[in-house]
Amino acid sequence: ARQLQRSYLPGEPPDYRGVDIAGVCEPAFEVGGDYYDFIPIDDRRLGVVVADVAGKSLQGLMVMLMLRTILKSTVPRHTDALPTLCETNTLLSPDMRSGTFVTCCYYVYDSRNQTLDVVNAGHNPLLVFRVLEGRVEELKTRGRPLGLIEPEEFCRTLEYATVELEPGDTVLAYTDGLTESMNDRRELYGERRLKEDFASLARLAPGALVQRLAATARAFAGPRAQFDDMTLVALQVKRPEVPDDHGMDAAEEVSLAVDRHLTESGR
């Protein structure tokens, strides 16, 4: 079952213009229902989802697979995050057993405007590292988990937010298996430690960032067995490439060569 779960997670992250993105899912002692994905919408928008199914073993895995199938269909149909999650909940809810639900953070990155359109269905808040200020923002938006209430009420209570990003800013979505990692003293890794570690590591490339944060939480927990998957997804806006002090384009090189030739010729 665990191999099946991992086989449905994305492999290499997409090569999407203007951003670097990476994700990791660390399996727990039991099979869980964590899911993340990167789903292109068009040539300028990318849908990113991180979800956590309440319930372990095969039931949670089956709900995760249903969610994945539905999102592969709904995400490309909408350029905004809110209608995507509303339609996803409407399609998913009839097949979910009573008491089963899914928390989900979903956002659409627009490479032209460098913005995120974010909705959060009962999930952990999205974290944004502002590179110019060197600080972490917590983005909280209201929403109930998928499959818990009637679809009409779900859509009425779901809020969205639009976040403007600058080059070098980094966005982190995660599941509660990260913050609820527990050590032998029954202390939780917690949101405070996560924010501090994220702030100190956020300038790393996303692939290295998610691996380092996961390793930090594992080190905090020590040998104690963890019973919830740990999933992290980081997106970082690329900085524009700056040539070195001696860099010049082809036209400048030709112009300088002509000037040198005229000088040497005494003209």
PDB file of C-alpha atoms in Angstrom:
ATOM      1  CA  ALA A   1       0.000   0.000   0.000  1.00  0.00           C
ATOM      2  CA  ARG A   2       2.832   2.401   0.798  1.00  0.00           C
ATOM      3  CA  GLN A   3       4.478   1.707  -2.572  1.00  0.00           C
ATOM      4  CA  LEU A   4       1.141   2.403  -4.273  1.00  0.00           C
ATOM      5  CA  GLN A   5       0.854   5.703  -2.414  1.00  0.00           C
ATOM      6  CA  ARG A   6       4.337   6.802  -3.467  1.00  0.00           C
ATOM      7  CA  SER A   7       3.766   5.751  -7.078  1.00  0.00           C
ATOM      8  CA  TYR A   8       0.977   8.317  -7.411  1.00  0.00           C
ATOM      9  CA  LEU A   9       3.066  11.223  -6.156  1.00  0.00           C
ATOM     10  CA  PRO A  10       4.835  13.356  -8.783  1.00  0.00           C
ATOM     11  CA  GLY A  11       8.352  12.486  -9.849  1.00  0.00           C
ATOM     12  CA  GLU A  12      10.535  15.278 -11.170  1.00  0.00           C
ATOM     13  CA  PRO A  13       8.979  18.716 -10.581  1.00  0.00           C
ATOM     14  CA  PRO A  14       7.885  20.612 -13.685  1.00  0.00           C
ATOM     15  CA  ASP A  15      10.321  22.938 -15.414  1.00  0.00           C
ATOM     16  CA  TYR A  16       8.051  25.953 -15.142  1.00  0.00           C
ATOM     17  CA  ARG A  17       9.278  29.346 -16.214  1.00  0.00           C
ATOM     18  CA  GLY A  18      10.106  31.847 -13.527  1.00  0.00           C
ATOM     19  CA  VAL A  19      10.015  29.476 -10.545  1.00  0.00           C
ATOM     20  CA  ASP A  20      11.793  26.575  -8.922  1.00  0.00           C
ATOM     21  CA  ILE A  21       9.534  24.076  -7.167  1.00  0.00           C
ATOM     22  CA  ALA A  22      10.038  20.834  -5.261  1.00  0.00           C
ATOM     23  CA  GLY A  23       8.141  18.525  -2.943  1.00  0.00           C
ATOM     24  CA  VAL A  24       8.800  15.604  -0.631  1.00  0.00           C
ATOM     25  CA  CYS A  25       6.596  13.118   1.216  1.00  0.00           C
ATOM     26  CA  GLU A  26       8.215  11.269   4.116  1.00  0.00           C
ATOM     27  CA  PRO A  27       6.166   8.133   4.912  1.00  0.00           C
ATOM     28  CA  ALA A  28       5.229   7.417   8.512  1.00  0.00           C
ATOM     29  CA  PHE A  29       5.072   4.127  10.379  1.00  0.00           C
ATOM     30  CA  GLU A  30       1.546   3.620   9.056  1.00  0.00           C
ATOM     31  CA  VAL A  31       0.260   4.200   5.531  1.00  0.00           C
ATOM     32  CA  GLY A  32      -1.250   7.675   5.404  1.00  0.00           C
ATOM     33  CA  GLY A  33      -3.176   9.802   2.963  1.00  0.00           C
ATOM     34  CA  ASP A  34      -0.832  12.699   2.210  1.00  0.00           C
ATOM     35  CA  TYR A  35      -0.840  13.925  -1.368  1.00  0.00           C
ATOM     36  CA  TYR A  36       0.860  16.696  -3.304  1.00  0.00           C
ATOM     37  CA  ASP A  37       0.980  17.533  -6.980  1.00  0.00           C
ATOM     38  CA  PHE A  38       1.950  20.116  -9.592  1.00  0.00           C
ATOM     39  CA  ILE A  39      -0.663  20.437 -12.355  1.00  0.00           C
ATOM     40  CA  PRO A  40      -0.146  22.844 -15.295  1.00  0.00           C
ATOM     41  CA  ILE A  41      -3.187  24.938 -16.226  1.00  0.00           C
ATOM     42  CA  ASP A  42      -1.816  26.845 -19.210  1.00  0.00           C
ATOM     43  CA  ASP A  43       1.479  28.347 -20.344  1.00  0.00           C
ATOM     44  CA  ARG A  44       1.497  30.909 -17.510  1.00  0.00           C
ATOM     45  CA  ARG A  45      -0.349  29.231 -14.624  1.00  0.00           C
ATOM     46  CA  LEU A  46       0.553  26.247 -12.462  1.00  0.00           C
ATOM     47  CA  GLY A  47      -1.740  24.586  -9.926  1.00  0.00           C
ATOM     48  CA  VAL A  48      -0.094  23.303  -6.724  1.00  0.00           C
ATOM     49  CA  VAL A  49      -1.891  21.140  -4.167  1.00  0.00           C
ATOM     50  CA  VAL A  50      -0.968  19.721  -0.760  1.00  0.00           C
ATOM     51  CA  ALA A  51      -3.614  17.576   0.937  1.00  0.00           C
ATOM     52  CA  ASP A  52      -4.029  15.329   3.966  1.00  0.00           C
ATOM     53  CA  VAL A  53      -6.756  12.690   4.173  1.00  0.00           C
ATOM     54  CA  ALA A  54      -8.102  12.015   7.671  1.00  0.00           C
ATOM     55  CA  GLY A  55      -7.734   8.294   8.249  1.00  0.00           C
ATOM     56  CA  LYS A  56      -4.941   5.828   7.690  1.00  0.00           C
ATOM     57  CA  SER A  57      -4.430   2.557   5.823  1.00  0.00           C
ATOM     58  CA  LEU A  58      -6.413   1.645   2.728  1.00  0.00           C
ATOM     59  CA  GLN A  59      -9.395   3.937   3.353  1.00  0.00           C
ATOM     60  CA  GLY A  60      -7.225   7.043   3.431  1.00  0.00           C
ATOM     61  CA  LEU A  61      -5.245   5.820   0.442  1.00  0.00           C
ATOM     62  CA  MET A  62      -8.379   5.264  -1.644  1.00  0.00           C
ATOM     63  CA  VAL A  63      -9.676   8.758  -0.869  1.00  0.00           C
ATOM     64  CA  MET A  64      -6.286  10.179  -1.815  1.00  0.00           C
ATOM     65  CA  LEU A  65      -6.400   8.387  -5.166  1.00  0.00           C
ATOM     66  CA  MET A  66      -9.941   9.659  -5.829  1.00  0.00           C
ATOM     67  CA  LEU A  67      -8.841  13.196  -4.974  1.00  0.00           C
ATOM     68  CA  ARG A  68      -5.873  12.926  -7.321  1.00  0.00           C
ATOM     69  CA  THR A  69      -8.054  11.732 -10.197  1.00  0.00           C
ATOM     70  CA  ILE A  70     -10.584  14.526  -9.681  1.00  0.00           C
ATOM     71  CA  LEU A  71      -7.957  17.267  -9.407  1.00  0.00           C
ATOM     72  CA  LYS A  72      -6.286  16.143 -12.634  1.00  0.00           C
ATOM     73  CA  SER A  73      -9.636  16.959 -14.257  1.00  0.00           C
ATOM     74  CA  THR A  74     -10.747  20.091 -12.369  1.00  0.00           C
ATOM     75  CA  VAL A  75      -7.477  22.029 -12.138  1.00  0.00           C
ATOM     76  CA  PRO A  76      -6.991  22.584 -15.907  1.00  0.00           C
ATOM     77  CA  ARG A  77     -10.589  23.853 -16.206  1.00  0.00           C
ATOM     78  CA  HIS A  78     -10.174  26.875 -13.912  1.00  0.00           C
ATOM     79  CA  THR A  79      -7.629  29.678 -13.799  1.00  0.00           C
ATOM     80  CA  ASP A  80      -8.687  30.599 -10.234  1.00  0.00           C
ATOM     81  CA  ALA A  81      -8.230  28.454  -7.145  1.00  0.00           C
ATOM     82  CA  LEU A  82     -11.648  28.854  -5.507  1.00  0.00           C
ATOM     83  CA  PRO A  83     -13.861  27.338  -8.256  1.00  0.00           C
ATOM     84  CA  THR A  84     -11.372  24.481  -8.607  1.00  0.00           C
ATOM     85  CA  LEU A  85     -11.737  23.439  -4.982  1.00  0.00           C
ATOM     86  CA  CYS A  86     -15.518  23.967  -5.019  1.00  0.00           C
ATOM     87  CA  GLU A  87     -15.926  21.642  -7.991  1.00  0.00           C
ATOM     88  CA  THR A  88     -13.457  19.154  -6.518  1.00  0.00           C
ATOM     89  CA  ASN A  89     -15.417  18.975  -3.267  1.00  0.00           C
ATOM     90  CA  THR A  90     -18.721  18.533  -5.116  1.00  0.00           C
ATOM     91  CA  LEU A  91     -17.331  15.590  -7.097  1.00  0.00           C
ATOM     92  CA  LEU A  92     -15.476  14.005  -4.178  1.00  0.00           C
ATOM     93  CA  SER A  93     -18.063  14.251  -1.384  1.00  0.00           C
ATOM     94  CA  PRO A  94     -20.609  11.639  -2.578  1.00  0.00           C
ATOM     95  CA  ASP A  95     -17.975   8.876  -2.486  1.00  0.00           C
ATOM     96  CA  MET A  96     -16.607   9.647   0.970  1.00  0.00           C
ATOM     97  CA  ARG A  97     -17.677   7.722   4.038  1.00  0.00           C
ATOM     98  CA  SER A  98     -19.140   9.516   7.027  1.00  0.00           C
ATOM     99  CA  GLY A  99     -16.401  11.022   9.190  1.00  0.00           C
ATOM    100  CA  THR A 100     -13.821  10.982   6.403  1.00  0.00           C
ATOM    101  CA  PHE A 101     -12.560  14.349   5.213  1.00  0.00           C
ATOM    102  CA  VAL A 102      -9.605  15.976   3.475  1.00  0.00           C
ATOM    103  CA  THR A 103      -7.716  19.114   4.426  1.00  0.00           C
ATOM    104  CA  CYS A 104      -6.219  20.816   1.416  1.00  0.00           C
ATOM    105  CA  CYS A 105      -4.122  23.849   0.518  1.00  0.00           C
ATOM    106  CA  TYR A 106      -4.386  24.728  -3.170  1.00  0.00           C
ATOM    107  CA  TYR A 107      -2.881  27.654  -5.023  1.00  0.00           C
ATOM    108  CA  VAL A 108      -2.412  28.848  -8.579  1.00  0.00           C
ATOM    109  CA  TYR A 109       0.888  30.507  -9.447  1.00  0.00           C
ATOM    110  CA  ASP A 110       0.684  33.067 -12.262  1.00  0.00           C
ATOM    111  CA  SER A 111       4.122  33.517 -13.821  1.00  0.00           C
ATOM    112  CA  ARG A 112       3.152  36.676 -15.700  1.00  0.00           C
ATOM    113  CA  ASN A 113       1.997  38.585 -12.612  1.00  0.00           C
ATOM    114  CA  GLN A 114       4.116  36.681 -10.047  1.00  0.00           C
ATOM    115  CA  THR A 115       1.036  36.113  -7.894  1.00  0.00           C
ATOM    116  CA  LEU A 116      -0.537  33.267  -5.948  1.00  0.00           C
ATOM    117  CA  ASP A 117      -4.294  32.714  -5.847  1.00  0.00           C
ATOM    118  CA  VAL A 118      -4.750  30.692  -2.642  1.00  0.00           C
ATOM    119  CA  VAL A 119      -7.562  28.721  -1.001  1.00  0.00           C
ATOM    120  CA  ASN A 120      -7.257  26.653   2.139  1.00  0.00           C
ATOM    121  CA  ALA A 121      -9.772  23.962   3.074  1.00  0.00           C
ATOM    122  CA  GLY A 122      -9.061  23.441   6.769  1.00  0.00           C
ATOM    123  CA  HIS A 123      -5.349  22.933   6.133  1.00  0.00           C
ATOM    124  CA  ASN A 124      -2.214  24.345   7.746  1.00  0.00           C
ATOM    125  CA  PRO A 125      -1.618  27.976   6.743  1.00  0.00           C
ATOM    126  CA  LEU A 126       0.666  28.705   3.826  1.00  0.00           C
ATOM    127  CA  LEU A 127       4.011  30.245   4.802  1.00  0.00           C
ATOM    128  CA  VAL A 128       5.672  32.940   2.676  1.00  0.00           C
ATOM    129  CA  PHE A 129       9.295  33.976   3.173  1.00  0.00           C
ATOM    130  CA  ARG A 130       9.867  37.584   2.093  1.00  0.00           C
ATOM    131  CA  VAL A 131      13.497  37.694   1.035  1.00  0.00           C
ATOM    132  CA  LEU A 132      13.833  41.494   1.128  1.00  0.00           C
ATOM    133  CA  GLU A 133      12.577  41.697   4.726  1.00  0.00           C
ATOM    134  CA  GLY A 134      14.013  38.352   5.829  1.00  0.00           C
ATOM    135  CA  ARG A 135      10.768  37.364   7.542  1.00  0.00           C
ATOM    136  CA  VAL A 136       8.071  34.698   7.327  1.00  0.00           C
ATOM    137  CA  GLU A 137       4.400  35.561   6.758  1.00  0.00           C
ATOM    138  CA  GLU A 138       1.587  33.194   7.706  1.00  0.00           C
ATOM    139  CA  LEU A 139      -1.302  33.284   5.245  1.00  0.00           C
ATOM    140  CA  LYS A 140      -4.559  32.298   6.927  1.00  0.00           C
ATOM    141  CA  THR A 141      -7.758  31.953   4.909  1.00  0.00           C
ATOM    142  CA  ARG A 142     -11.037  30.484   6.109  1.00  0.00           C
ATOM    143  CA  GLY A 143     -12.349  27.166   4.809  1.00  0.00           C
ATOM    144  CA  ARG A 144     -13.731  23.823   5.919  1.00  0.00           C
ATOM    145  CA  PRO A 145     -12.219  20.465   4.909  1.00  0.00           C
ATOM    146  CA  LEU A 146     -13.451  18.684   1.796  1.00  0.00           C
ATOM    147  CA  GLY A 147     -16.184  16.105   2.342  1.00  0.00           C
ATOM    148  CA  LEU A 148     -17.261  17.384   5.756  1.00  0.00           C
ATOM    149  CA  ILE A 149     -20.242  19.625   4.948  1.00  0.00           C
ATOM    150  CA  GLU A 150     -22.730  20.094   2.104  1.00  0.00           C
ATOM    151  CA  PRO A 151     -21.103  21.340  -1.116  1.00  0.00           C
ATOM    152  CA  GLU A 152     -23.134  24.571  -1.186  1.00  0.00           C
ATOM    153  CA  GLU A 153     -22.074  25.469   2.348  1.00  0.00           C
ATOM    154  CA  PHE A 154     -18.483  24.487   1.592  1.00  0.00           C
ATOM    155  CA  CYS A 155     -18.304  26.985  -1.268  1.00  0.00           C
ATOM    156  CA  ARG A 156     -19.974  29.746   0.762  1.00  0.00           C
ATOM    157  CA  THR A 157     -17.457  29.457   3.591  1.00  0.00           C
ATOM    158  CA  LEU A 158     -14.343  29.126   1.411  1.00  0.00           C
ATOM    159  CA  GLU A 159     -12.156  32.238   1.269  1.00  0.00           C
ATOM    160  CA  TYR A 160      -9.386  33.044  -1.175  1.00  0.00           C
ATOM    161  CA  ALA A 161      -6.422  35.385  -1.070  1.00  0.00           C
ATOM    162  CA  THR A 162      -4.130  36.808  -3.724  1.00  0.00           C
ATOM    163  CA  VAL A 163      -0.472  37.127  -2.782  1.00  0.00           C
ATOM    164  CA  GLU A 164       2.078  39.161  -4.725  1.00  0.00           C
ATOM    165  CA  LEU A 165       5.588  37.721  -4.780  1.00  0.00           C
ATOM    166  CA  GLU A 166       8.994  39.225  -5.460  1.00  0.00           C
ATOM    167  CA  PRO A 167      12.047  37.493  -6.958  1.00  0.00           C
ATOM    168  CA  GLY A 168      13.648  35.357  -4.257  1.00  0.00           C
ATOM    169  CA  ASP A 169      10.440  34.938  -2.221  1.00  0.00           C
ATOM    170  CA  THR A 170       9.668  31.354  -1.188  1.00  0.00           C
ATOM    171  CA  VAL A 171       6.308  29.728  -0.438  1.00  0.00           C
ATOM    172  CA  LEU A 172       5.985  26.653   1.791  1.00  0.00           C
ATOM    173  CA  ALA A 173       2.974  24.347   2.071  1.00  0.00           C
ATOM    174  CA  TYR A 174       3.068  21.349   4.393  1.00  0.00           C
ATOM    175  CA  THR A 175       0.982  18.771   6.239  1.00  0.00           C
ATOM    176  CA  ASP A 176       0.606  18.535  10.008  1.00  0.00           C
ATOM    177  CA  GLY A 177       2.825  15.463  10.105  1.00  0.00           C
ATOM    178  CA  LEU A 178       5.680  17.971  10.005  1.00  0.00           C
ATOM    179  CA  THR A 179       4.630  20.220  12.883  1.00  0.00           C
ATOM    180  CA  GLU A 180       3.253  17.313  14.931  1.00  0.00           C
ATOM    181  CA  SER A 181       6.510  15.354  14.855  1.00  0.00           C
ATOM    182  CA  MET A 182       6.975  14.336  18.502  1.00  0.00           C
ATOM    183  CA  ASN A 183      10.098  13.472  20.470  1.00  0.00           C
ATOM    184  CA  ASP A 184      10.515  11.142  23.447  1.00  0.00           C
ATOM    185  CA  ARG A 185       9.604  13.982  25.818  1.00  0.00           C
ATOM    186  CA  ARG A 186       6.277  14.256  23.971  1.00  0.00           C
ATOM    187  CA  GLU A 187       7.193  17.700  22.684  1.00  0.00           C
ATOM    188  CA  LEU A 188       5.941  18.731  19.252  1.00  0.00           C
ATOM    189  CA  TYR A 189       8.208  20.215  16.610  1.00  0.00           C
ATOM    190  CA  GLY A 190       5.499  22.848  16.236  1.00  0.00           C
ATOM    191  CA  GLU A 191       4.823  25.898  14.111  1.00  0.00           C
ATOM    192  CA  ARG A 192       7.224  28.177  15.984  1.00  0.00           C
ATOM    193  CA  ARG A 193      10.229  25.940  15.280  1.00  0.00           C
ATOM    194  CA  LEU A 194       9.100  25.477  11.689  1.00  0.00           C
ATOM    195  CA  LYS A 195       8.916  29.226  11.071  1.00  0.00           C
ATOM    196  CA  GLU A 196      12.341  29.767  12.619  1.00  0.00           C
ATOM    197  CA  ASP A 197      13.923  26.965  10.592  1.00  0.00           C
ATOM    198  CA  PHE A 198      12.143  28.056   7.417  1.00  0.00           C
ATOM    199  CA  ALA A 199      13.415  31.621   7.833  1.00  0.00           C
ATOM    200  CA  SER A 200      16.994  30.400   8.235  1.00  0.00           C
ATOM    201  CA  LEU A 201      16.848  27.969   5.287  1.00  0.00           C
ATOM    202  CA  ALA A 202      14.514  29.717   2.823  1.00  0.00           C
ATOM    203  CA  ARG A 203      17.315  31.037   0.604  1.00  0.00           C
ATOM    204  CA  LEU A 204      18.205  27.465  -0.355  1.00  0.00           C
ATOM    205  CA  ALA A 205      16.869  26.038  -3.600  1.00  0.00           C
ATOM    206  CA  PRO A 206      13.443  24.403  -3.027  1.00  0.00           C
ATOM    207  CA  GLY A 207      14.758  20.847  -3.429  1.00  0.00           C
ATOM    208  CA  ALA A 208      17.379  21.347  -0.749  1.00  0.00           C
ATOM    209  CA  LEU A 209      14.957  23.341   1.413  1.00  0.00           C
ATOM    210  CA  VAL A 210      12.276  20.659   1.722  1.00  0.00           C
ATOM    211  CA  GLN A 211      14.880  17.971   2.386  1.00  0.00           C
ATOM    212  CA  ARG A 212      16.575  20.046   5.097  1.00  0.00           C
ATOM    213  CA  LEU A 213      13.299  20.929   6.821  1.00  0.00           C
ATOM    214  CA  ALA A 214      12.172  17.287   6.795  1.00  0.00           C
ATOM    215  CA  ALA A 215      15.555  16.202   8.177  1.00  0.00           C
ATOM    216  CA  THR A 216      15.352  18.862  10.901  1.00  0.00           C
ATOM    217  CA  ALA A 217      11.944  17.599  12.036  1.00  0.00           C
ATOM    218  CA  ARG A 218      13.185  13.995  11.981  1.00  0.00           C
ATOM    219  CA  ALA A 219      16.217  14.945  14.060  1.00  0.00           C
ATOM    220  CA  PHE A 220      13.949  16.704  16.558  1.00  0.00           C
ATOM    221  CA  ALA A 221      11.758  13.599  16.889  1.00  0.00           C
ATOM    222  CA  GLY A 222      14.740  11.272  17.241  1.00  0.00           C
ATOM    223  CA  PRO A 223      14.072   7.520  17.262  1.00  0.00           C
ATOM    224  CA  ARG A 224      10.409   7.855  18.228  1.00  0.00           C
ATOM    225  CA  ALA A 225       8.098   6.272  15.609  1.00  0.00           C
ATOM    226  CA  GLN A 226       5.921   8.801  13.769  1.00  0.00           C
ATOM    227  CA  PHE A 227       2.364   7.901  12.811  1.00  0.00           C
ATOM    228  CA  ASP A 228       1.622  10.602  10.257  1.00  0.00           C
ATOM    229  CA  ASP A 229       3.160  11.322   6.864  1.00  0.00           C
ATOM    230  CA  MET A 230       5.288  14.454   6.538  1.00  0.00           C
ATOM    231  CA  THR A 231       4.820  16.384   3.294  1.00  0.00           C
ATOM    232  CA  LEU A 232       6.404  19.661   2.185  1.00  0.00           C
ATOM    233  CA  VAL A 233       6.202  21.626  -1.065  1.00  0.00           C
ATOM    234  CA  ALA A 234       8.280  24.758  -1.701  1.00  0.00           C
ATOM    235  CA  LEU A 235       8.014  27.223  -4.579  1.00  0.00           C
ATOM    236  CA  GLN A 236      10.602  29.952  -5.096  1.00  0.00           C
ATOM    237  CA  VAL A 237      10.426  32.836  -7.560  1.00  0.00           C
ATOM    238  CA  LYS A 238      13.613  32.919  -9.579  1.00  0.00           C
ATOM    239  CA  ARG A 239      15.834  35.967  -9.395  1.00  0.00           C
ATOM    240  CA  PRO A 240      16.722  37.566 -12.744  1.00  0.00           C
ATOM    241  CA  GLU A 241      20.113  36.514 -14.015  1.00  0.00           C
ATOM    242  CA  VAL A 242      22.642  39.314 -13.599  1.00  0.00           C
ATOM    243  CA  PRO A 243      25.763  39.287 -15.807  1.00  0.00           C
ATOM    244  CA  ASP A 244      29.141  39.687 -14.135  1.00  0.00           C
ATOM    245  CA  ASP A 245      30.990  42.998 -14.202  1.00  0.00           C
ATOM    246  CA  HIS A 246      32.610  42.121 -17.505  1.00  0.00           C
ATOM    247  CA  GLY A 247      29.500  40.754 -19.144  1.00  0.00           C
ATOM    248  CA  MET A 248      28.303  42.378 -22.389  1.00  0.00           C
ATOM    249  CA  ASP A 249      26.040  41.421 -25.222  1.00  0.00           C
ATOM    250  CA  ALA A 250      27.129  40.660 -28.765  1.00  0.00           C
ATOM    251  CA  ALA A 251      26.390  44.179 -30.080  1.00  0.00           C
ATOM    252  CA  GLU A 252      28.605  45.739 -27.402  1.00  0.00           C
ATOM    253  CA  GLU A 253      31.426  43.328 -28.220  1.00  0.00           C
ATOM    254  CA  VAL A 254      31.239  44.189 -31.940  1.00  0.00           C
ATOM    255  CA  SER A 255      31.167  47.923 -31.196  1.00  0.00           C
ATOM    256  CA  LEU A 256      34.250  47.694 -28.969  1.00  0.00           C
ATOM    257  CA  ALA A 257      36.088  45.601 -31.561  1.00  0.00           C
ATOM    258  CA  VAL A 258      35.368  48.205 -34.255  1.00  0.00           C
ATOM    259  CA  ASP A 259      36.557  51.025 -31.979  1.00  0.00           C
ATOM    260  CA  ARG A 260      39.791  49.161 -31.243  1.00  0.00           C
ATOM    261  CA  HIS A 261      40.363  48.527 -34.945  1.00  0.00           C
ATOM    262  CA  LEU A 262      39.820  52.201 -35.844  1.00  0.00           C
ATOM    263  CA  THR A 263      42.142  53.325 -33.040  1.00  0.00           C
ATOM    264  CA  GLU A 264      44.896  50.922 -34.075  1.00  0.00           C
ATOM    265  CA  SER A 265      44.512  52.023 -37.719  1.00  0.00           C
ATOM    266  CA  GLY A 266      44.945  55.641 -36.713  1.00  0.00           C
ATOM    267  CA  ARG A 267      41.656  56.684 -38.206  1.00  0.00           C
TER     268      ARG A 267
END
